């Protein structure tokens, strides 16, 4: 285990171009990240290609053992990784934030390593015998986002490595340090060349997506960026797993208990200060309990401290970057001007350092208001009235995205009936955004395609092969 300073020093480049990464809570420098070039990318892909045959030849058991050791390495450096993540991304150490994210990295590694994927007998009728196997793809490119940089990187690389592929990681230029540190820690237990990282600008990511030696791209990010990856990957017919933008709806049925669900609603919407693809971003509440839900949610939100992530008391942090801050501020101001009622927040302090936007709840807002129709990706939740369940379901399904959704009710059976009508990859009951490494996860409509996690996630990192006879 290294100290925080030693870990940061170990990923600080000693030559070549660099970019200073700033703390979004203070504006202070966190560290220097390398700005790798296209030539560096070629070296990384070449190393992955060279290492892949031997890695695949080890077999599932040996690769799983290596991933379990990698999980141990993450836990040895957990506090140092969490501190670096907090400083770079902004999320607090406590709550479902930095320490939670690092812990999830170890948990996902262990679950991925121990999930069984056996050959499947497709037909065995005495005349025909056919088995379905999954073979390694080769080299996988993993392009990650800035909101959950460590955890989503693990979501991508753990199944890729388990299935016998080697990986080239390209982190967001907003949060390269935490991913560089994570890869450095993982590589303490992995063979050389199996896991490689390139920290570069957009042209490096674009080249990775089109590189002829890369057999699959895993990408988490915006729908617009996903479309670009689809186009750039087409010439080499790459396999793709795309987890793209969402604007998740939650529907509160009239039999729900406002007080009982208030904290779940809060964390469904405001986990990671709202910077989560599968966060609750528009909440539909029945007329009968609308005011009570607004009151109870406001009461909960008032108790959640926001501030510098290194302060152990805080559970909400800043937005990660100025561009995202401006999007949230503009959408809330447009809602205010339209006549929507601000229940809480909406009043950032212009003299406060960092990209802090206060926890904001907006009521009595039209369904076509931009704060509802566009993904805000920050700490502002619009709460929309509805009169009939048919109306709420129609609103939930009206957008072109469909990553997640939720239904809140005292009657789970009734909630499941409503859930089945919603066009989303996952619909949660009385919770929102609760992902599990054993349960498949993926989007519908323009929120992407392909499944992650569990057995289906492993299959997505392999090439199916039928042995017939």
CSV table of C-alpha atoms in Angstrom, one decimal:
chain,number,residue,atom,x,y,z
A,1,UNK,CA,0.0,0.0,0.0
A,2,UNK,CA,1.3,3.4,-1.0
A,3,UNK,CA,0.6,6.8,0.6
A,4,UNK,CA,-1.6,9.2,-1.3
A,5,UNK,CA,1.4,11.3,-2.3
A,6,UNK,CA,3.3,8.2,-3.5
A,7,UNK,CA,0.3,7.0,-5.5
A,8,UNK,CA,-0.1,10.4,-7.2
A,9,UNK,CA,3.7,10.6,-7.9
A,10,UNK,CA,3.6,7.1,-9.5
A,11,UNK,CA,1.2,8.3,-12.2
A,12,UNK,CA,2.8,11.7,-12.7
A,13,UNK,CA,4.6,11.8,-16.1
A,14,UNK,CA,8.2,12.6,-16.1
A,15,UNK,CA,8.3,13.6,-19.8
A,16,UNK,CA,5.9,14.6,-22.6
A,17,UNK,CA,3.0,17.0,-22.7
A,18,UNK,CA,0.7,17.2,-19.6
A,19,UNK,CA,-2.5,18.8,-18.5
A,20,UNK,CA,-3.1,20.2,-15.1
A,21,UNK,CA,-6.2,18.7,-13.4
A,22,UNK,CA,-8.1,21.0,-11.1
A,23,UNK,CA,-10.2,20.3,-8.1
A,24,UNK,CA,-13.8,21.3,-8.9
A,25,UNK,CA,-14.5,22.1,-5.3
A,26,UNK,CA,-11.7,24.6,-5.0
A,27,UNK,CA,-10.0,25.3,-8.3
A,28,UNK,CA,-6.7,24.1,-6.9
A,29,UNK,CA,-4.4,21.8,-8.9
A,30,UNK,CA,-4.8,18.1,-8.1
A,31,UNK,CA,-2.0,16.8,-10.4
A,32,UNK,CA,-0.6,16.5,-13.8
A,33,UNK,CA,-2.1,14.1,-16.3
A,34,UNK,CA,-0.3,12.9,-19.4
A,35,UNK,CA,-1.6,13.9,-22.8
A,36,UNK,CA,-0.9,10.8,-24.8
A,37,UNK,CA,-0.6,10.9,-28.6
A,38,UNK,CA,-1.7,8.7,-31.4
A,39,UNK,CA,1.7,7.1,-31.4
A,40,UNK,CA,1.3,6.3,-27.7
A,41,UNK,CA,-2.1,4.7,-28.6
A,42,UNK,CA,-0.4,2.5,-31.2
A,43,UNK,CA,2.1,1.3,-28.6
A,44,UNK,CA,-0.7,0.5,-26.2
A,45,UNK,CA,-2.8,-1.4,-28.7
A,46,UNK,CA,0.4,-3.3,-29.8
A,47,UNK,CA,1.1,-4.3,-26.2
A,48,UNK,CA,-2.5,-5.5,-25.8
A,49,UNK,CA,-2.3,-7.5,-29.0
A,50,UNK,CA,1.0,-9.1,-28.0
A,51,UNK,CA,-0.3,-10.1,-24.5
A,52,UNK,CA,-3.7,-11.4,-25.5
A,53,UNK,CA,-2.9,-15.0,-26.7
A,54,UNK,CA,-1.1,-15.9,-23.5
A,55,UNK,CA,-3.8,-14.3,-21.3
A,56,UNK,CA,-6.5,-16.2,-23.1
A,57,UNK,CA,-4.5,-19.4,-22.9
A,58,UNK,CA,-4.5,-19.2,-19.1
A,59,UNK,CA,-8.2,-20.2,-18.9
A,60,UNK,CA,-11.1,-18.9,-16.9
A,61,UNK,CA,-9.9,-20.2,-13.5
A,62,UNK,CA,-6.5,-18.5,-13.7
A,63,UNK,CA,-7.9,-15.3,-15.0
A,64,UNK,CA,-10.5,-15.2,-12.3
A,65,UNK,CA,-7.8,-15.8,-9.7
A,66,UNK,CA,-5.9,-12.8,-11.1
A,67,UNK,CA,-9.1,-10.6,-10.9
A,68,UNK,CA,-9.6,-11.6,-7.3
A,69,UNK,CA,-6.0,-10.6,-6.5
A,70,UNK,CA,-6.7,-7.3,-8.3
A,71,UNK,CA,-9.7,-6.7,-6.1
A,72,UNK,CA,-7.4,-7.2,-3.1
A,73,UNK,CA,-5.0,-4.6,-4.5
A,74,UNK,CA,-7.8,-2.1,-4.8
A,75,UNK,CA,-8.8,-2.7,-1.2
A,76,UNK,CA,-5.2,-2.2,-0.1
A,77,UNK,CA,-5.1,1.3,-1.7
A,78,UNK,CA,-8.8,2.1,-1.1
A,79,UNK,CA,-8.4,5.2,1.0
A,80,UNK,CA,-5.8,6.7,-1.3
A,81,UNK,CA,-7.9,6.0,-4.4
A,82,UNK,CA,-11.0,7.5,-2.7
A,83,UNK,CA,-9.1,10.6,-1.8
A,84,UNK,CA,-7.8,11.1,-5.3
A,85,UNK,CA,-11.3,10.5,-6.7
A,86,UNK,CA,-12.8,13.0,-4.4
A,87,UNK,CA,-10.3,15.7,-5.3
A,88,UNK,CA,-10.5,15.1,-9.0
A,89,UNK,CA,-14.2,14.4,-9.5
A,90,UNK,CA,-15.6,16.3,-6.5
A,91,UNK,CA,-17.7,13.7,-4.9
A,92,UNK,CA,-17.5,13.5,-1.1
A,93,UNK,CA,-15.6,10.7,0.6
A,94,UNK,CA,-18.8,9.7,2.5
A,95,UNK,CA,-22.3,8.8,1.5
A,96,UNK,CA,-22.8,6.9,-1.8
A,97,UNK,CA,-19.7,8.6,-3.2
A,98,UNK,CA,-15.9,8.2,-3.3
A,99,UNK,CA,-15.4,5.4,-0.8
A,100,UNK,CA,-18.6,3.7,-2.0
A,101,UNK,CA,-17.2,3.9,-5.6
A,102,UNK,CA,-13.9,2.3,-4.7
A,103,UNK,CA,-15.6,-0.4,-2.7
A,104,UNK,CA,-17.8,-1.1,-5.7
A,105,UNK,CA,-14.7,-1.6,-7.9
A,106,UNK,CA,-13.6,-4.4,-5.6
A,107,UNK,CA,-17.1,-5.9,-5.4
A,108,UNK,CA,-17.5,-5.9,-9.2
A,109,UNK,CA,-14.1,-7.5,-9.7
A,110,UNK,CA,-15.0,-10.3,-7.3
A,111,UNK,CA,-18.5,-10.9,-8.6
A,112,UNK,CA,-17.3,-10.9,-12.2
A,113,UNK,CA,-14.4,-13.3,-11.3
A,114,UNK,CA,-16.8,-15.8,-9.7
A,115,UNK,CA,-19.8,-15.7,-12.1
A,116,UNK,CA,-20.0,-19.0,-13.9
A,117,UNK,CA,-20.3,-19.2,-17.7
A,118,UNK,CA,-20.4,-22.8,-18.8
A,119,UNK,CA,-20.8,-24.1,-22.3
A,120,UNK,CA,-24.5,-24.4,-23.1
A,121,UNK,CA,-26.0,-27.5,-24.6
A,122,UNK,CA,-28.4,-26.1,-27.2
A,123,UNK,CA,-29.7,-29.4,-28.7
A,124,UNK,CA,-29.2,-33.0,-27.6
A,125,UNK,CA,-31.9,-35.2,-29.1
A,126,UNK,CA,-30.0,-38.3,-29.9
A,127,UNK,CA,-29.4,-37.2,-33.5
A,128,UNK,CA,-28.0,-33.7,-33.1
A,129,UNK,CA,-25.7,-32.4,-30.4
A,130,UNK,CA,-24.8,-28.7,-30.4
A,131,UNK,CA,-23.0,-26.6,-27.8
A,132,UNK,CA,-22.7,-22.9,-27.5
A,133,UNK,CA,-19.3,-21.5,-26.3
A,134,UNK,CA,-17.9,-18.0,-26.0
A,135,UNK,CA,-14.3,-17.3,-27.2
A,136,UNK,CA,-12.3,-14.1,-26.6
A,137,UNK,CA,-12.7,-11.2,-28.9
A,138,UNK,CA,-9.1,-10.0,-28.7
A,139,UNK,CA,-8.4,-6.4,-27.8
A,140,UNK,CA,-11.2,-4.4,-26.2
A,141,UNK,CA,-11.3,-0.6,-26.1
A,142,UNK,CA,-12.9,0.8,-22.9
A,143,UNK,CA,-13.9,4.5,-23.1
A,144,UNK,CA,-15.2,5.9,-19.8
A,145,UNK,CA,-17.0,9.0,-18.5
A,146,UNK,CA,-16.1,11.5,-15.8
A,147,UNK,CA,-19.1,10.9,-13.4
A,148,UNK,CA,-18.2,7.5,-12.0
A,149,UNK,CA,-14.7,7.1,-13.6
A,150,UNK,CA,-13.3,4.3,-11.5
A,151,UNK,CA,-16.4,2.2,-11.1
A,152,UNK,CA,-17.5,2.3,-14.8
A,153,UNK,CA,-14.0,1.5,-15.9
A,154,UNK,CA,-14.2,-1.7,-13.8
A,155,UNK,CA,-17.6,-2.4,-15.3
A,156,UNK,CA,-15.9,-2.4,-18.7
A,157,UNK,CA,-12.6,-4.1,-18.0
A,158,UNK,CA,-13.5,-6.8,-15.5
A,159,UNK,CA,-15.7,-8.9,-17.9
A,160,UNK,CA,-13.3,-8.1,-20.8
A,161,UNK,CA,-10.4,-9.5,-18.9
A,162,UNK,CA,-12.3,-12.4,-17.4
A,163,UNK,CA,-13.3,-13.5,-20.9
A,164,UNK,CA,-9.7,-13.6,-22.1
A,165,UNK,CA,-9.5,-10.2,-23.8
A,166,UNK,CA,-6.9,-7.6,-23.2
A,167,UNK,CA,-7.9,-4.0,-22.8
A,168,UNK,CA,-6.9,-0.4,-23.7
A,169,UNK,CA,-8.6,2.1,-21.4
A,170,UNK,CA,-9.3,5.7,-22.5
A,171,UNK,CA,-10.6,7.7,-19.5
A,172,UNK,CA,-12.4,11.1,-19.8
A,173,UNK,CA,-10.0,14.0,-20.0
A,174,UNK,CA,-11.9,15.5,-17.1
A,175,UNK,CA,-11.0,12.7,-14.7
A,176,UNK,CA,-7.8,10.9,-15.9
A,177,UNK,CA,-5.9,10.8,-12.6
A,178,UNK,CA,-8.3,8.5,-10.7
A,179,UNK,CA,-8.4,6.0,-13.6
A,180,UNK,CA,-4.6,6.1,-14.1
A,181,UNK,CA,-4.2,5.4,-10.4
A,182,UNK,CA,-6.8,2.6,-10.5
A,183,UNK,CA,-5.1,0.9,-13.5
A,184,UNK,CA,-1.7,1.3,-11.8
A,185,UNK,CA,-3.1,-0.5,-8.7
A,186,UNK,CA,-4.7,-3.3,-10.8
A,187,UNK,CA,-1.5,-3.9,-12.7
A,188,UNK,CA,0.2,-4.8,-9.5
A,189,UNK,CA,-1.5,-8.2,-9.9
A,190,UNK,CA,-2.0,-8.5,-13.7
A,191,UNK,CA,0.5,-9.6,-16.3
A,192,UNK,CA,2.2,-7.0,-18.4
A,193,UNK,CA,0.4,-5.8,-21.5
A,194,UNK,CA,-3.0,-7.2,-20.4
A,195,UNK,CA,-4.4,-3.8,-19.1
A,196,UNK,CA,-3.2,-0.6,-20.8
A,197,UNK,CA,-4.3,3.0,-20.5
A,198,UNK,CA,-4.1,6.0,-22.8
A,199,UNK,CA,-4.9,9.5,-21.4
A,200,UNK,CA,-5.4,11.7,-24.4
A,201,UNK,CA,-7.7,14.1,-26.1
A,202,UNK,CA,-10.7,13.4,-28.4
A,203,UNK,CA,-8.6,12.4,-31.4
A,204,UNK,CA,-7.1,9.5,-29.3
A,205,UNK,CA,-10.6,8.3,-28.4
A,206,UNK,CA,-11.7,8.5,-32.0
A,207,UNK,CA,-8.8,6.5,-33.2
A,208,UNK,CA,-9.3,3.9,-30.6
A,209,UNK,CA,-12.9,3.5,-31.7
A,210,UNK,CA,-11.9,3.0,-35.3
A,211,UNK,CA,-8.7,1.0,-34.8
A,212,UNK,CA,-8.6,-2.1,-36.9
A,213,UNK,CA,-6.9,-4.2,-34.2
A,214,UNK,CA,-9.6,-3.4,-31.6
A,215,UNK,CA,-12.4,-5.9,-31.8
A,216,UNK,CA,-14.9,-4.3,-29.4
A,217,UNK,CA,-15.6,-0.9,-27.9
A,218,UNK,CA,-17.3,-0.4,-24.5
A,219,UNK,CA,-18.5,3.1,-24.1
A,220,UNK,CA,-20.4,5.0,-21.4
A,221,UNK,CA,-21.3,8.6,-22.2
A,222,UNK,CA,-23.6,10.8,-24.1
A,223,UNK,CA,-25.9,9.7,-26.9
A,224,UNK,CA,-24.2,12.1,-29.3
A,225,UNK,CA,-20.8,10.6,-28.6
A,226,UNK,CA,-22.3,7.1,-28.9
A,227,UNK,CA,-23.5,7.9,-32.4
A,228,UNK,CA,-20.1,9.0,-33.4
A,229,UNK,CA,-18.6,5.8,-32.1
A,230,UNK,CA,-21.1,3.7,-34.0
A,231,UNK,CA,-20.1,5.5,-37.2
A,232,UNK,CA,-16.3,5.3,-36.6
A,233,UNK,CA,-16.6,1.6,-35.7
A,234,UNK,CA,-18.6,0.6,-38.8
A,235,UNK,CA,-15.7,0.1,-41.2
A,236,UNK,CA,-14.2,-2.7,-39.1
A,237,UNK,CA,-17.6,-4.1,-37.9
A,238,UNK,CA,-16.7,-3.8,-34.3
A,239,UNK,CA,-18.8,-5.2,-31.5
A,240,UNK,CA,-20.2,-2.5,-29.3
A,241,UNK,CA,-21.7,-2.1,-25.8
A,242,UNK,CA,-23.0,1.5,-25.5
A,243,UNK,CA,-24.5,2.9,-22.2
A,244,UNK,CA,-25.7,6.3,-23.3
A,245,UNK,CA,-27.6,9.2,-22.0
A,246,UNK,CA,-30.8,8.9,-20.0
A,247,UNK,CA,-33.5,11.1,-18.6
A,248,UNK,CA,-35.0,8.6,-16.2
A,249,UNK,CA,-38.6,9.0,-15.1
A,250,UNK,CA,-40.1,8.0,-11.7
A,251,UNK,CA,-43.8,7.5,-11.2
A,252,UNK,CA,-45.3,7.8,-7.7
A,253,UNK,CA,-48.6,6.0,-7.6
A,254,UNK,CA,-51.4,7.5,-5.4
A,255,UNK,CA,-51.2,4.7,-2.8
A,256,UNK,CA,-47.5,5.5,-2.0
A,257,UNK,CA,-46.5,6.7,1.5
A,258,UNK,CA,-44.8,10.1,0.9
A,259,UNK,CA,-42.8,10.0,4.1
A,260,UNK,CA,-41.7,6.4,3.6
A,261,UNK,CA,-40.4,7.0,0.1
A,262,UNK,CA,-38.9,10.4,0.5
A,263,UNK,CA,-35.3,9.4,1.3
A,264,UNK,CA,-35.3,6.8,-1.5
A,265,UNK,CA,-36.5,9.4,-4.0
A,266,UNK,CA,-33.8,11.8,-2.8
A,267,UNK,CA,-30.9,9.4,-3.3
A,268,UNK,CA,-32.5,8.1,-6.6
A,269,UNK,CA,-32.2,11.7,-7.9
A,270,UNK,CA,-29.2,13.2,-6.1
A,271,UNK,CA,-26.7,10.4,-5.8
A,272,UNK,CA,-23.3,11.8,-7.0
A,273,UNK,CA,-25.0,15.2,-6.9
A,274,UNK,CA,-27.3,14.1,-9.8
A,275,UNK,CA,-24.4,13.3,-12.1
A,276,UNK,CA,-25.4,9.7,-12.8
A,277,UNK,CA,-26.8,8.4,-16.1
A,278,UNK,CA,-29.4,6.2,-14.4
A,279,UNK,CA,-30.4,8.8,-11.8
A,280,UNK,CA,-34.0,9.9,-11.3
A,281,UNK,CA,-34.3,13.1,-13.4
A,282,UNK,CA,-38.1,13.7,-13.7
A,283,UNK,CA,-40.6,12.7,-11.0
A,284,UNK,CA,-44.3,12.2,-11.8
A,285,UNK,CA,-46.5,12.4,-8.7
A,286,UNK,CA,-50.3,11.8,-8.5
A,287,UNK,CA,-52.5,14.8,-7.6
A,288,UNK,CA,-53.7,13.1,-4.5
A,289,UNK,CA,-50.3,13.1,-2.8
A,290,UNK,CA,-48.4,15.7,-4.8
A,291,UNK,CA,-48.1,18.3,-2.1
A,292,UNK,CA,-47.2,15.7,0.6
A,293,UNK,CA,-44.5,14.2,-1.6
A,294,UNK,CA,-43.1,17.7,-2.3
A,295,UNK,CA,-43.1,18.5,1.4
A,296,UNK,CA,-41.4,15.2,2.5
A,297,UNK,CA,-38.8,15.3,-0.2
A,298,UNK,CA,-37.9,18.9,0.7
A,299,UNK,CA,-37.6,18.0,4.3
A,300,UNK,CA,-35.1,15.2,3.4
A,301,UNK,CA,-33.1,17.4,1.0
A,302,UNK,CA,-32.7,20.1,3.5
A,303,UNK,CA,-30.7,17.8,5.8
A,304,UNK,CA,-28.1,16.7,3.2
A,305,UNK,CA,-24.9,18.8,3.6
A,306,UNK,CA,-23.0,19.9,0.4
A,307,UNK,CA,-19.4,21.0,0.3
A,308,UNK,CA,-15.8,20.0,-0.2
A,309,UNK,CA,-15.6,16.3,-0.6
A,310,UNK,CA,-12.7,15.9,1.8
A,311,UNK,CA,-14.9,17.1,4.6
A,312,UNK,CA,-16.2,14.0,6.3
A,313,UNK,CA,-19.5,15.7,7.0
A,314,UNK,CA,-20.6,16.3,3.4
A,315,UNK,CA,-22.6,13.9,1.2
A,316,UNK,CA,-23.1,16.1,-1.8
A,317,UNK,CA,-20.3,17.8,-3.7
A,318,UNK,CA,-19.8,20.2,-6.7
A,319,UNK,CA,-20.5,19.6,-10.3
A,320,UNK,CA,-17.4,18.2,-11.9
A,321,UNK,CA,-16.9,20.9,-14.5
A,322,UNK,CA,-18.1,24.4,-15.5
A,323,UNK,CA,-19.9,23.3,-18.6
A,324,UNK,CA,-22.2,21.0,-16.6
A,325,UNK,CA,-22.7,23.7,-14.0
A,326,UNK,CA,-23.9,26.1,-16.7
A,327,UNK,CA,-26.3,23.5,-18.1
A,328,UNK,CA,-28.0,23.0,-14.7
A,329,UNK,CA,-28.1,26.8,-13.9
A,330,UNK,CA,-29.6,27.6,-17.3
A,331,UNK,CA,-32.3,24.9,-17.1
A,332,UNK,CA,-33.3,25.9,-13.5
A,333,UNK,CA,-33.4,29.6,-14.4
A,334,UNK,CA,-35.6,28.9,-17.5
A,335,UNK,CA,-37.9,26.9,-15.3
A,336,UNK,CA,-38.2,29.8,-12.8
A,337,UNK,CA,-38.9,32.3,-15.6
A,338,UNK,CA,-41.6,29.9,-17.0
A,339,UNK,CA,-43.5,30.2,-13.6
A,340,UNK,CA,-42.4,26.9,-12.0
A,341,UNK,CA,-42.3,26.9,-8.2
A,342,UNK,CA,-38.8,26.6,-6.6
A,343,UNK,CA,-39.3,24.5,-3.5
A,344,UNK,CA,-35.6,24.5,-2.5
A,345,UNK,CA,-32.3,25.8,-3.9
A,346,UNK,CA,-32.0,27.5,-7.3
A,347,UNK,CA,-29.9,30.2,-5.7
A,348,UNK,CA,-26.1,29.5,-6.2
A,349,UNK,CA,-23.7,31.7,-4.3
A,350,UNK,CA,-21.7,33.6,-7.0
A,351,UNK,CA,-18.9,34.2,-4.5
A,352,UNK,CA,-18.4,30.5,-3.5
A,353,UNK,CA,-15.4,28.9,-5.1
A,354,UNK,CA,-15.9,25.7,-7.0
A,355,UNK,CA,-18.8,24.5,-9.1
A,356,UNK,CA,-21.4,24.1,-6.4
A,357,UNK,CA,-25.0,24.3,-7.4
A,358,UNK,CA,-27.4,23.9,-4.5
A,359,UNK,CA,-29.8,21.0,-4.1
A,360,UNK,CA,-32.8,22.2,-6.1
A,361,UNK,CA,-36.4,20.9,-6.2
A,362,UNK,CA,-38.8,22.4,-8.8
A,363,UNK,CA,-42.6,22.0,-8.5
A,364,UNK,CA,-45.6,22.9,-10.6
A,365,UNK,CA,-43.7,22.6,-13.8
A,366,UNK,CA,-45.0,21.7,-17.3
A,367,UNK,CA,-44.0,18.4,-18.8
A,368,UNK,CA,-42.6,20.1,-21.9
A,369,UNK,CA,-40.3,22.4,-19.9
A,370,UNK,CA,-36.7,22.0,-20.8
A,371,UNK,CA,-35.8,21.0,-17.2
A,372,UNK,CA,-38.1,18.0,-17.7
A,373,UNK,CA,-37.5,17.2,-21.4
A,374,UNK,CA,-33.7,17.6,-21.4
A,375,UNK,CA,-31.2,15.7,-19.2
A,376,UNK,CA,-30.0,18.1,-16.6
A,377,UNK,CA,-27.3,15.8,-15.1
A,378,UNK,CA,-27.1,17.7,-11.9
A,379,UNK,CA,-28.7,18.5,-8.5
A,380,UNK,CA,-32.1,19.8,-9.8
A,381,UNK,CA,-35.2,17.6,-9.8
A,382,UNK,CA,-38.5,18.7,-11.5
A,383,UNK,CA,-41.7,17.3,-9.9
A,384,UNK,CA,-44.6,17.0,-12.3
A,385,UNK,CA,-48.3,16.5,-11.4
A,386,UNK,CA,-50.4,13.8,-13.1
A,387,UNK,CA,-54.0,12.7,-12.8
A,388,UNK,CA,-54.1,9.2,-14.3
A,389,UNK,CA,-51.6,6.4,-14.5
A,390,UNK,CA,-52.1,6.4,-18.3
A,391,UNK,CA,-51.0,10.0,-18.5
A,392,UNK,CA,-47.9,9.3,-16.3
A,393,UNK,CA,-46.8,6.3,-18.4
A,394,UNK,CA,-47.3,8.3,-21.6
A,395,UNK,CA,-45.1,11.1,-20.3
A,396,UNK,CA,-42.4,8.6,-19.1
A,397,UNK,CA,-42.3,7.0,-22.5
A,398,UNK,CA,-42.4,10.2,-24.6
A,399,UNK,CA,-38.7,10.8,-24.9
A,400,UNK,CA,-36.2,9.2,-27.2
A,401,UNK,CA,-34.1,7.8,-24.3
A,402,UNK,CA,-34.9,4.9,-22.0
A,403,UNK,CA,-32.1,3.9,-19.7
A,404,UNK,CA,-33.9,3.4,-16.4
A,405,UNK,CA,-37.2,4.3,-14.6
A,406,UNK,CA,-38.9,3.6,-11.3
A,407,UNK,CA,-42.4,3.1,-9.9
A,408,UNK,CA,-43.2,3.9,-6.2
A,409,UNK,CA,-46.2,2.3,-4.5
A,410,UNK,CA,-47.3,0.5,-1.4
A,411,UNK,CA,-48.5,-2.3,-3.6
A,412,UNK,CA,-45.6,-4.0,-5.3
A,413,UNK,CA,-47.9,-6.0,-7.7
A,414,UNK,CA,-49.6,-2.9,-8.9
A,415,UNK,CA,-46.2,-1.2,-9.3
A,416,UNK,CA,-44.9,-4.1,-11.4
A,417,UNK,CA,-47.9,-3.8,-13.7
A,418,UNK,CA,-47.1,-0.2,-14.3
A,419,UNK,CA,-43.4,-1.0,-14.7
A,420,UNK,CA,-44.1,-3.4,-17.5
A,421,UNK,CA,-45.6,-0.5,-19.5
A,422,UNK,CA,-42.5,1.7,-19.3
A,423,UNK,CA,-40.0,1.7,-22.1
A,424,UNK,CA,-36.7,1.5,-20.3
A,425,UNK,CA,-33.9,-1.0,-19.9
A,426,UNK,CA,-34.4,-1.3,-16.1
A,427,UNK,CA,-37.5,-0.4,-14.1
A,428,UNK,CA,-37.0,-0.4,-10.3
A,429,UNK,CA,-39.7,-0.7,-7.7
A,430,UNK,CA,-39.5,1.6,-4.7
A,431,UNK,CA,-35.9,2.5,-5.5
A,432,UNK,CA,-34.0,4.0,-8.4
A,433,UNK,CA,-30.6,3.4,-9.9
A,434,UNK,CA,-29.7,0.4,-7.7
A,435,UNK,CA,-27.3,-1.6,-9.9
A,436,UNK,CA,-26.1,-5.1,-9.0
A,437,UNK,CA,-23.1,-6.9,-10.5
A,438,UNK,CA,-25.3,-10.1,-10.8
A,439,UNK,CA,-28.2,-8.4,-12.7
A,440,UNK,CA,-28.0,-7.4,-16.4
A,441,UNK,CA,-28.1,-3.7,-17.1
A,442,UNK,CA,-28.5,-1.8,-20.4
A,443,UNK,CA,-30.6,0.8,-22.1
A,444,UNK,CA,-33.5,1.0,-24.5
A,445,UNK,CA,-34.2,3.3,-27.4
A,446,UNK,CA,-31.3,5.9,-27.8
A,447,UNK,CA,-29.9,5.1,-24.3
A,448,UNK,CA,-27.7,2.5,-26.1
A,449,UNK,CA,-27.6,-1.3,-26.6
A,450,UNK,CA,-25.8,-4.3,-25.2
A,451,UNK,CA,-26.0,-5.7,-21.7
A,452,UNK,CA,-23.5,-5.4,-18.8
A,453,UNK,CA,-23.1,-7.4,-15.6
A,454,UNK,CA,-23.8,-11.0,-14.7
A,455,UNK,CA,-23.7,-13.9,-17.2
A,456,UNK,CA,-25.1,-11.7,-20.0
A,457,UNK,CA,-22.3,-9.2,-19.4
A,458,UNK,CA,-19.7,-11.9,-19.8
A,459,UNK,CA,-21.3,-13.2,-23.0
A,460,UNK,CA,-21.2,-9.7,-24.4
A,461,UNK,CA,-17.4,-9.8,-24.1
A,462,UNK,CA,-17.1,-13.0,-26.1
A,463,UNK,CA,-17.6,-14.3,-29.6
A,464,UNK,CA,-20.3,-17.0,-29.7
A,465,UNK,CA,-19.2,-20.2,-31.3
A,466,UNK,CA,-21.5,-23.2,-31.9
A,467,UNK,CA,-19.8,-26.6,-32.0
A,468,UNK,CA,-22.3,-28.9,-33.8
A,469,UNK,CA,-21.8,-32.6,-33.9
